[in-house]
Coordinates of C-alpha atoms in Angstrom, one line a residue:
M27 CA 0.0 0.0 0.0
R28 CA 1.3 3.5 -0.9
I29 CA 0.7 6.2 1.6
G30 CA 1.9 9.5 0.2
S31 CA 5.4 8.9 -1.0
Y32 CA 5.9 5.9 1.3
E33 CA 5.4 2.2 0.5
L34 CA 4.1 -0.2 3.1
P35 CA 4.0 -3.7 1.6
D36 CA 0.7 -5.5 2.3
E37 CA 2.4 -8.8 3.2
L38 CA 4.2 -7.2 6.2
L39 CA 2.9 -6.1 9.6
Y40 CA 3.9 -2.9 11.5
N41 CA 4.0 -1.1 14.7
K42 CA 3.9 2.7 15.3
D43 CA 7.6 2.7 16.3
H44 CA 8.5 2.4 12.6
S45 CA 9.3 -1.3 12.5
W46 CA 8.1 -3.8 10.0
V47 CA 7.6 -7.5 10.7
R48 CA 7.6 -10.5 8.4
L49 CA 6.2 -13.6 10.2
E50 CA 7.3 -17.1 9.2
G51 CA 6.0 -19.7 11.7
D52 CA 7.5 -18.8 15.1
T53 CA 10.2 -16.6 13.6
A54 CA 9.8 -12.8 13.0
T55 CA 12.1 -10.8 10.8
L56 CA 12.3 -7.1 11.8
G57 CA 13.3 -4.0 9.9
V58 CA 12.8 -0.3 9.6
T59 CA 9.9 1.1 7.5
S60 CA 10.3 3.3 4.5
V61 CA 8.6 6.1 6.5
A62 CA 11.4 6.2 9.1
A63 CA 14.0 5.7 6.4
G64 CA 12.6 8.6 4.4
M65 CA 12.2 11.0 7.3
A66 CA 15.7 10.3 8.7
Q67 CA 17.3 10.7 5.2
E68 CA 20.5 8.7 5.4
F69 CA 21.4 6.3 8.2
V70 CA 25.1 6.4 9.1
F71 CA 25.3 4.2 12.2
V72 CA 23.4 1.2 13.5
Q73 CA 23.7 -0.8 16.6
L74 CA 21.9 -4.2 16.8
P75 CA 21.6 -6.8 19.5
K76 CA 23.7 -10.0 19.4
K77 CA 22.6 -13.4 18.4
G78 CA 21.2 -15.1 21.5
D79 CA 20.0 -11.9 23.2
Q80 CA 16.5 -12.0 24.7
I81 CA 14.3 -9.0 23.8
K82 CA 11.0 -8.1 25.3
K83 CA 8.3 -6.3 23.4
G84 CA 8.9 -2.5 24.0
D85 CA 12.6 -2.9 24.7
T86 CA 15.1 -1.1 22.5
Y87 CA 16.3 -3.4 19.8
I88 CA 18.1 -1.0 17.5
S89 CA 19.9 2.3 17.9
L90 CA 20.2 4.4 14.8
E91 CA 22.0 7.6 13.8
A92 CA 21.0 9.5 10.6
V93 CA 21.6 12.8 9.0
K94 CA 18.3 14.2 10.4
W95 CA 17.6 11.9 13.4
S96 CA 19.1 9.6 16.0
G97 CA 17.3 7.4 18.4
H98 CA 16.1 3.9 19.2
L99 CA 13.3 1.7 18.1
A100 CA 11.2 -0.5 20.4
S101 CA 10.8 -4.1 19.5
P102 CA 7.3 -4.9 18.4
L103 CA 7.6 -8.5 19.7
S104 CA 9.3 -10.6 22.4
G105 CA 11.8 -13.3 21.5
Q106 CA 15.4 -14.5 21.2
V107 CA 17.6 -13.1 18.5
V108 CA 18.5 -16.0 16.2
D109 CA 20.1 -14.0 13.4
V110 CA 21.5 -10.5 12.8
N111 CA 22.1 -8.8 9.4
E112 CA 25.8 -8.2 9.8
A113 CA 26.0 -6.4 6.4
I114 CA 24.0 -3.5 7.8
F115 CA 26.8 -2.6 10.2
N116 CA 29.1 -1.7 7.3
N117 CA 26.5 -0.1 5.2
P118 CA 23.6 1.3 7.2
G119 CA 22.5 3.5 4.3
E120 CA 21.1 0.3 2.7
I121 CA 18.2 0.7 5.1
N122 CA 17.3 4.0 3.3
K123 CA 17.8 2.5 -0.2
R124 CA 16.0 -0.8 0.4
P125 CA 14.2 -0.7 3.7
Y126 CA 12.2 -3.9 3.1
E127 CA 15.1 -6.0 1.9
S128 CA 17.5 -4.6 4.6
W129 CA 16.2 -6.6 7.5
L130 CA 17.9 -6.1 10.9
I131 CA 17.2 -9.1 13.1
K132 CA 15.3 -12.3 13.3
L133 CA 13.5 -13.3 16.5
K134 CA 12.3 -16.7 17.7
L135 CA 9.0 -15.6 19.3
T136 CA 8.6 -16.3 23.0
N137 CA 5.1 -14.7 23.2
P138 CA 3.4 -15.5 19.8
D139 CA 0.1 -13.8 20.9
E140 CA 1.9 -10.4 20.7
K141 CA 1.7 -10.6 16.9
N142 CA -2.1 -10.0 17.2
E143 CA -1.2 -6.4 18.2
L144 CA 0.7 -5.7 15.0
L145 CA -0.9 -3.5 12.4
K146 CA -1.8 -3.8 8.7
P147 CA -0.8 -1.0 6.3
E148 CA -4.4 0.3 6.1
Q149 CA -4.5 0.7 9.8
L150 CA -1.5 3.1 9.6
K151 CA -2.9 5.3 6.8
D152 CA -4.1 8.2 9.0
W153 CA -1.1 8.0 11.4
V154 CA 1.5 8.0 8.5
G155 CA -0.3 11.0 6.9
E156 CA -0.2 12.9 10.2
I157 CA 3.5 12.3 11.0
T158 CA 4.6 13.0 7.5
K159 CA 2.5 16.1 6.9
G160 CA 4.7 18.8 5.3
K161 CA 7.7 16.4 4.9

């Protein structure tokens, strides 16, 4: 689904902390939305958890620095980190160029019911319009 100049693929789920989620069984792949990537301009630094780390929903799972923004994103789900996209460390700008191919981490879910709280693109339409107004 396109919302303004931002793409939110229909096959993914989202939270309002700018993360996208691809669910595959009891594993979730997480990344940064095109909305965050576009608003931040170019990411220059990324810090990710390590394989084996336990993350709870709402905990910081990524720290980012960009040309126009720096901050942290809260994990949309709880789980154990089973994979980390090491290539992003050397080239965080890939998140801006290809936000939906540039995944960050994979989690083995520890509380699968949390996925019911994730949002579909159409549920984000008004919110994305509001936060990107004038941008």
